[in-house]
Coordinates of C-alpha atoms in Angstrom, one line a residue:
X1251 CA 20.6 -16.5 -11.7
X1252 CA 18.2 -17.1 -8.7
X1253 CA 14.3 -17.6 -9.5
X1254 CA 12.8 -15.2 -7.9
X1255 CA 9.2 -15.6 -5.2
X1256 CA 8.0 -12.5 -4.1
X1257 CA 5.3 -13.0 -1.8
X1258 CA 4.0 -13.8 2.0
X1259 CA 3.2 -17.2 1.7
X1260 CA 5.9 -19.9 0.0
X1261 CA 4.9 -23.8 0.4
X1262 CA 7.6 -26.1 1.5
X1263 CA 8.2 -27.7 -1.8
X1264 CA 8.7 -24.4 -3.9
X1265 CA 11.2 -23.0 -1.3
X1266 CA 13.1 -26.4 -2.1
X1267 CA 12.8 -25.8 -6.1
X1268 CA 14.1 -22.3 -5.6
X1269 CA 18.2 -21.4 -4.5
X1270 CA 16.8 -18.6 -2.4
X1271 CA 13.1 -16.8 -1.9
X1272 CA 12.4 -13.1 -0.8
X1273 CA 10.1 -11.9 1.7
X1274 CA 9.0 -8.4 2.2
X1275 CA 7.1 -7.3 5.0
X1276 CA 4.0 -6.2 4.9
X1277 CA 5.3 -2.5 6.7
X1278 CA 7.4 -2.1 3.3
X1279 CA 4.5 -2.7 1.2
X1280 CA 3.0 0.6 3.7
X1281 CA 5.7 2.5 3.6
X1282 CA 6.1 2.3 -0.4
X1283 CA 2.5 3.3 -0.5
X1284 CA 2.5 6.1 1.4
X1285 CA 5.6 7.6 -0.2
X1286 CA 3.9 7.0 -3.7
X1287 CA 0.8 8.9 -2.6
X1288 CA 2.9 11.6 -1.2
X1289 CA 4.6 12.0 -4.2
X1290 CA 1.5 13.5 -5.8
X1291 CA 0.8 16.9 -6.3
X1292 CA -2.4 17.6 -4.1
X1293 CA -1.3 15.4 -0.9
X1294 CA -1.0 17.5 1.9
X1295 CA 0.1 14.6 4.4
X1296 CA -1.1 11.1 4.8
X1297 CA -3.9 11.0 8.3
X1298 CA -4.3 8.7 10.6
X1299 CA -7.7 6.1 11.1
X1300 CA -7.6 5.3 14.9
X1301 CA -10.4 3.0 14.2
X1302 CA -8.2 1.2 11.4
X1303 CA -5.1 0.6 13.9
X1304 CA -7.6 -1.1 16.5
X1305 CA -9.0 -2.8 13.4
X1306 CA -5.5 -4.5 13.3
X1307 CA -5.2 -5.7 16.5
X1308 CA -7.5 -8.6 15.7
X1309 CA -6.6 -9.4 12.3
X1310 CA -4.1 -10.2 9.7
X1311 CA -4.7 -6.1 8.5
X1312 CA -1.7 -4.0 8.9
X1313 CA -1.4 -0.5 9.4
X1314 CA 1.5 1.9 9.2
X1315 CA 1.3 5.3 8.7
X1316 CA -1.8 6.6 7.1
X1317 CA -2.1 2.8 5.1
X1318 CA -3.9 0.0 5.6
X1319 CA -2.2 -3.2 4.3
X1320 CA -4.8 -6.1 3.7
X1321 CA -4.4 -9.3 2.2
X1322 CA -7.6 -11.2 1.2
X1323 CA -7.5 -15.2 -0.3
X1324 CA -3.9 -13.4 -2.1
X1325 CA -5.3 -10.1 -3.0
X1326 CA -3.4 -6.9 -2.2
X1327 CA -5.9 -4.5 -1.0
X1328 CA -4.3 -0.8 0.1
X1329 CA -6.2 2.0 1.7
X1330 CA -4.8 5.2 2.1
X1331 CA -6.0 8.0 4.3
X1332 CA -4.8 11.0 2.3
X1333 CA -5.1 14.6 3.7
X1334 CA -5.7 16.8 0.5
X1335 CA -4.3 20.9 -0.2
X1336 CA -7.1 22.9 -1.0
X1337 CA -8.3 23.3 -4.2
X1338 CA -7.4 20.0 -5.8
X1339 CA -10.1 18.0 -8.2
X1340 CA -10.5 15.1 -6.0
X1341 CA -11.5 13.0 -8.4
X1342 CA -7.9 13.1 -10.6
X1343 CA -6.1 13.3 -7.4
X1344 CA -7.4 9.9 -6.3
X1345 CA -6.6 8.8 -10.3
X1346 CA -2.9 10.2 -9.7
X1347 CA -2.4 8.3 -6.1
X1348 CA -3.9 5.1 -7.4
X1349 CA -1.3 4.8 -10.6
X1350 CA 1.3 6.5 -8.4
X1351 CA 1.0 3.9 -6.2
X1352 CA 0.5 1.1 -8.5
X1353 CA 3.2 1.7 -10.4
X1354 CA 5.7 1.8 -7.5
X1355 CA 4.6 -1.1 -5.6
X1356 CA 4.9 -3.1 -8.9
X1357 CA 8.2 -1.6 -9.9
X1358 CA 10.1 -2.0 -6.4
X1359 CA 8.3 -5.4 -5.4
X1360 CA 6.2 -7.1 -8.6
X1361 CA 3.1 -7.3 -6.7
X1362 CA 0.1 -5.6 -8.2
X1363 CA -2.1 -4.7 -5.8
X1364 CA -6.1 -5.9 -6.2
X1365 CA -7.5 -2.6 -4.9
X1366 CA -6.0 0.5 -4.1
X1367 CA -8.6 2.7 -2.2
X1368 CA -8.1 6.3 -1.4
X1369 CA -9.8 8.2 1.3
X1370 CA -9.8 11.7 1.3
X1371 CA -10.0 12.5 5.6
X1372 CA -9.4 16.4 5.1
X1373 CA -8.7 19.2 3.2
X1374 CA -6.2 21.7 4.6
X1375 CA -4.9 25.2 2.7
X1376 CA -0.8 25.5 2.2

């Protein structure tokens, strides 16, 4: 059965202890974590941070799609830029996208990510 390494960053001798390694892209990490969070009742639509895209540019940050991807000294920090339907408690809809999230980023990948920060942009009536 082959060990497995999830992560971005394998040194040369692990990589010649392990029969094979997997590397996911930090965009699949994004994409996971915005289909978590719009999984939860109370998410309109993920918005968009133009400031956080240029952000990017300059840095080891990535964002896709309404989520910011960060990795700090190998800590998994995820912002999400969440549109919210009218009506909602914030509070346990940030509670409901942070486990939602959680939970799928460690079920599909085994990472757990550090922080996962939620931030409400608008609020629009459906």
């Amino acid at each position: 059965m082959m060990k497995k390494k999830i992560f971005w960053s394998i040194s040369e001798e692990e990589k010649k202890e392990q029969q094979g390694f997997l590397k996911i892209d930090n965009r699949v990490i994004a994409s996971i974590a915005g289909l978590a969070a719009l999984e939860v009742k109370g998410v309109a639509k993920l918005g968009k941070s133009f400031s956080s895209y240029i952000k990017t540019i300059f840095s080891k940050k990535i964002y896709h799609r309404g989520v910011l991807v960060e990795f700090k000294e190998n800590e998994l920090i995820i912002t999400l830029y969440v549109i919210a339907k009218y009506g909602v408690n914030f509070s346990e809809l940030t509670n409901e996208i942070q486990n939602n999230v959680r939970l799928a980023l460690e079920k599909m990948t085994e990472i757990t990510p550090t922080e996962v920060n939620v931030i409400i942009q608008k609020v629009e009536k459906i």
